[in-house]
XYZ file of C-alpha atoms in Angstrom:
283
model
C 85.245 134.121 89.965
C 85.685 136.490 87.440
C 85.563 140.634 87.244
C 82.045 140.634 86.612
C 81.298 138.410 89.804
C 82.900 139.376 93.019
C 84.548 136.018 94.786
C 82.614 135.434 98.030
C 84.526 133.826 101.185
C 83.566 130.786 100.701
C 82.532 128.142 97.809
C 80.033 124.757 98.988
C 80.316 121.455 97.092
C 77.376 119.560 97.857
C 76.884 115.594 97.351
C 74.277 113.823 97.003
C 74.749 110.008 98.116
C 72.714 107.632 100.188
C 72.275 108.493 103.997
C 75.540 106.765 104.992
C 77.962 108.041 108.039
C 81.516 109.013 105.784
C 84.053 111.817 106.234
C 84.153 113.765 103.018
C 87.957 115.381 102.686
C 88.570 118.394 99.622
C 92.192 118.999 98.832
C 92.943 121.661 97.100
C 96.210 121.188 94.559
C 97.914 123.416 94.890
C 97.483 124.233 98.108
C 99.240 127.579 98.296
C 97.438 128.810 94.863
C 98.797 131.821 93.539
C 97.115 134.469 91.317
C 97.103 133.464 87.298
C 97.242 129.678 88.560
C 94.959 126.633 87.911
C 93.571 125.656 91.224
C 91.904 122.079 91.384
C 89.423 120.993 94.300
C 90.134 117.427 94.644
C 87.076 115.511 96.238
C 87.965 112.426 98.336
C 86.772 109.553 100.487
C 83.330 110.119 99.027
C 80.494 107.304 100.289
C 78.706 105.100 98.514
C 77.847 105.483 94.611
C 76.521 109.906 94.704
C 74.827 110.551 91.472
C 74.894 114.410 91.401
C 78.012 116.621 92.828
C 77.220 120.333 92.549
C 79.326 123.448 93.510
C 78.342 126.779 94.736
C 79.627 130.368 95.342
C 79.010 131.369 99.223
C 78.939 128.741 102.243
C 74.589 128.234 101.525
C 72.400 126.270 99.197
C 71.404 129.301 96.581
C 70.236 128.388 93.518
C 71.295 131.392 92.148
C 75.345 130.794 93.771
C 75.309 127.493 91.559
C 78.561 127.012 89.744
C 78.111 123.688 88.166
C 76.837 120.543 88.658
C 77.505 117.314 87.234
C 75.459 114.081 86.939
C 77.674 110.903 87.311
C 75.274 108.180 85.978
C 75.022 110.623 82.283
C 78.777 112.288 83.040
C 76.845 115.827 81.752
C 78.255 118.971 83.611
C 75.421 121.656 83.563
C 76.740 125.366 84.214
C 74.932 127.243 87.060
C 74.027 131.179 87.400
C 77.088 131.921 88.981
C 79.437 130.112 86.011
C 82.525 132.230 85.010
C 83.238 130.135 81.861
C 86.674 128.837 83.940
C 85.252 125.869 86.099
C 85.105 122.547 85.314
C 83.882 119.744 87.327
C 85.556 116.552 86.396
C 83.781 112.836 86.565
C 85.193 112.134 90.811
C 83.375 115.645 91.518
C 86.417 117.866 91.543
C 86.439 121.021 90.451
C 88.910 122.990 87.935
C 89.260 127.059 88.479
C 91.582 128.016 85.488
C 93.447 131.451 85.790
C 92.086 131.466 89.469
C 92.032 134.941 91.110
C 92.138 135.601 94.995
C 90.049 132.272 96.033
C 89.223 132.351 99.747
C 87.671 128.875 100.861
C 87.962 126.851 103.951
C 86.719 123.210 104.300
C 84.778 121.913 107.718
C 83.269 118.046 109.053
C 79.887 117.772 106.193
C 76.901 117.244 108.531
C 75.287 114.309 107.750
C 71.661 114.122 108.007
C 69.442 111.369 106.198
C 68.418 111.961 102.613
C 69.807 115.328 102.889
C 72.964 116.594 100.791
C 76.246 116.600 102.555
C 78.325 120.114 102.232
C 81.685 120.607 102.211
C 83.327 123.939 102.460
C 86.322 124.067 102.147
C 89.719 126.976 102.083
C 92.244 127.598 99.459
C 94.337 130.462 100.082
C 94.855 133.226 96.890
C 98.419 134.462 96.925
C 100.000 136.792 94.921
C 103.257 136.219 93.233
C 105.419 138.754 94.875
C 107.143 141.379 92.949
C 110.812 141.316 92.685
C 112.092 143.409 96.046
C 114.355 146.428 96.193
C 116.757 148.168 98.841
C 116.575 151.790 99.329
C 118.466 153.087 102.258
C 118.858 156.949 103.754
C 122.415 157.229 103.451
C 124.555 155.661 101.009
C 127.683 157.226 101.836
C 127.737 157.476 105.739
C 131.063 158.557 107.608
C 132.102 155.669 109.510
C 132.068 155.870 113.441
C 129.430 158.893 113.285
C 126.320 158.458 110.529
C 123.393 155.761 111.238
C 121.812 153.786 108.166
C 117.924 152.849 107.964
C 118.260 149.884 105.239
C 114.117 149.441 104.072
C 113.450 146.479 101.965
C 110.895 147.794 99.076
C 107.785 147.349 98.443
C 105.666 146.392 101.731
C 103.423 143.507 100.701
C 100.812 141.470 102.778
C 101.467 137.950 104.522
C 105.153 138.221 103.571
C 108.010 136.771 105.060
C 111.539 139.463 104.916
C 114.731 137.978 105.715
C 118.086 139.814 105.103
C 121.800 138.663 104.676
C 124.890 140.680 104.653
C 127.774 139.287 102.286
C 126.087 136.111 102.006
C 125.456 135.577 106.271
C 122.622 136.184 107.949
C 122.593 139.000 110.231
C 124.988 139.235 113.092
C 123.857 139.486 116.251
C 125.045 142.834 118.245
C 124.181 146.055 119.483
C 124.848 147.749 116.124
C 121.897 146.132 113.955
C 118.513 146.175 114.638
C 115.657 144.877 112.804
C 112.014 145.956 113.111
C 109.206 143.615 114.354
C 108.417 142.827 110.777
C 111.774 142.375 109.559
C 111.635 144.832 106.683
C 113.875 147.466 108.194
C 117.261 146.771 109.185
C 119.128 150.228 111.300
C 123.137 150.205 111.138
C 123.381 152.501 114.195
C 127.151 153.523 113.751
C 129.071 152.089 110.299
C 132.116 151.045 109.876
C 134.533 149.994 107.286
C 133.292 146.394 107.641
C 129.790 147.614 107.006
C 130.208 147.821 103.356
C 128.310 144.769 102.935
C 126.786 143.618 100.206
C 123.502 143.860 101.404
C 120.276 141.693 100.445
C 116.787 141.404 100.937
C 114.544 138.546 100.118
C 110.643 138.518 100.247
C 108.712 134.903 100.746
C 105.163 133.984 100.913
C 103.703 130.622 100.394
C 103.861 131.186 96.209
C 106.383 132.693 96.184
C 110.091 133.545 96.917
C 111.995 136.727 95.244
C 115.539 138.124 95.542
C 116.882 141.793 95.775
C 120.191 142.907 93.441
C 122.535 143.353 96.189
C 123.676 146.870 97.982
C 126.919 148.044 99.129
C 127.509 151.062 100.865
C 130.362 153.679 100.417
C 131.488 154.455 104.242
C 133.441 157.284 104.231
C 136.398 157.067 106.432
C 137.179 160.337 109.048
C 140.169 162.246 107.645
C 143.231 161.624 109.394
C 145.607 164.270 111.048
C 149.060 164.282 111.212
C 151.940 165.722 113.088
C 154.833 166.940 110.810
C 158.462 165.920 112.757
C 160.887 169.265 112.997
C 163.692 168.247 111.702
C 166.880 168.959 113.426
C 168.659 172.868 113.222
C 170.993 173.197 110.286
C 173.855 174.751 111.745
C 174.759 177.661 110.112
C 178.591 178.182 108.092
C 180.903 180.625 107.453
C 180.318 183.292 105.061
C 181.372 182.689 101.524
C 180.762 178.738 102.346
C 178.357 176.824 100.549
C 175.166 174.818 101.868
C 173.635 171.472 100.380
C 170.106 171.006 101.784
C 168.120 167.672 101.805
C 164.864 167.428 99.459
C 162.124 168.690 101.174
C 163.973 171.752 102.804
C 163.002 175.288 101.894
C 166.012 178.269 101.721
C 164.881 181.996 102.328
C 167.804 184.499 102.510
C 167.126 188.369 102.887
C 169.866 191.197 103.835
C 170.016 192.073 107.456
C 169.469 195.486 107.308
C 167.473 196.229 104.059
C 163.577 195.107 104.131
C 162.807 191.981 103.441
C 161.819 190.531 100.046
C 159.525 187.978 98.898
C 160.709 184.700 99.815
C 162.567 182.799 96.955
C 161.961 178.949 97.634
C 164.335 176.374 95.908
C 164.829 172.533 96.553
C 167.721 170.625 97.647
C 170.610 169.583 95.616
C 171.176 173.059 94.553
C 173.990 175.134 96.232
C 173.458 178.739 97.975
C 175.871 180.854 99.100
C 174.835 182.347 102.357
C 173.189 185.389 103.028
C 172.995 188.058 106.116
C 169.614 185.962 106.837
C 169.155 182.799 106.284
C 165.671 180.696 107.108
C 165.354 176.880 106.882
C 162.105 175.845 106.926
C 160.174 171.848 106.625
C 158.112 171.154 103.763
């Protein structure tokens, strides 16, 4: 179980007892084991009085797969061939795997034959802690009512659960979301203002559970046109009079025979005697 000996798929404990007929259970604690954690084998319901429990890599009897055995009557533990220097097997014939790696066991019904050793193989699943997840998505700023958004929680992992919430909620049901099969992707297929979220992604598998730093998007609203309001004819006065215009009113006055000149705007409040021409126009 370490990098100089590759983990097979399977580890035997075999125990040696009188020829008695006994169901032989191995629990492993705990019993989602993740990477970097102590794993122990727990041997129960064990017959009679056994006087030698020994453990092996692989699902055979190989001498040269021996982990370690033990000898209950002297309690001596004697390290096997296939001994990583992180086993222990304790006096009730479980066995210890400090800093365990990827461990793949599985445990079936010991046959039980007279004066023959009963095996027991047995499964502990290796999981890796998961990293901590992140959300990348394809548009940050979409325009509301037009762009799509492909939300991807980061990074793909094996035998991992994804589940997403939106401002604390799960996911509304509707036309508008979609999630893949696998629940890592979730498609906004036309935003809106309410779409902002903040968005979150969470990653699970049976050691662990991890958290994203949440998302929000920046939907861009469509610019909005509007329709300036003429405002009513100013009627026009007699010449010499004076004319007050509102704010927001523009005065152009050019002789009615000579060319025009360059417009010469000025603001309301302000009064203008009138011209040959005179031009009112909205601001």
């Amino acid at each position: 179980i370490d990098q100089f000996l590759p983990l097979p798929p399977a580890s035997l404990l075999t125990v040696w007892t009188p020829p008695v007929t006994a169901k032989i259970t191995v629990e492993p604690e705990p019993p989602n084991a993740a990477e970097g954690q102590d794993v122990l084998l727990r041997v129960r319901d064990v017959p009679g009085s056994p006087f030698l429990y020994e453990w092996f890599r692989g699902s055979i009897l190989d001498s040269t797969q021996l982990i370690m055995s033990y000898k209950v009557e002297s309690q001596t533990s004697t390290p096997g061939h296939a001994h990583s220097g992180r086993e222990t097997v304790r006096a009730d014939g479980s066995l210890l795997i400090r800093n365990s790696s990827e461990v793949q066991l599985w445990w079936e019904e010991p046959s039980q034959q007279s004066g023959a050793p009963q095996g027991n193989v047995l499964s502990v699943p290796g999981t890796a802690v998961l990293p901590k997840p992140h959300i990348t998505s394809n548009n940050s700023d979409p325009v509301e009512h037009k762009d799509p958004v492909v939300l991807t929680c980061e990074p793909e992992t094996q035998d991992t659960t994804y589940l997403w919430s939106i401002r604390g909620q799960s996911p509304p049901d509707g036309a508008r979301l979609q999630l893949s099969p696998d629940n890592r992707t979730l498609t906004l297929l036309r935003v809106t203002r309410n779409d902002t979220g903040p968005y979150v992604c969470e990653t699970r598998n049976p050691a662990s559970a991890q958290r994203s730093d949440p998302l929000a998007l920046n939907v861009l609203c469509c610019p909005q046109i509007h329709t300036a309001r003429a405002r009513p004819r100013v009627p026009l006065r007699p010449k010499g009079t004076t004319l007050t215009l509102d704010p927001g009113l523009v005065v152009t006055s050019c002789p009615g025979k000579a060319r025009p000149a360059q417009p010469e705007p000025r603001r309301g409040g302000d009064g203008l005697p009138l011209g040959r021409g005179l031009g009112v126009h909205e601001l």
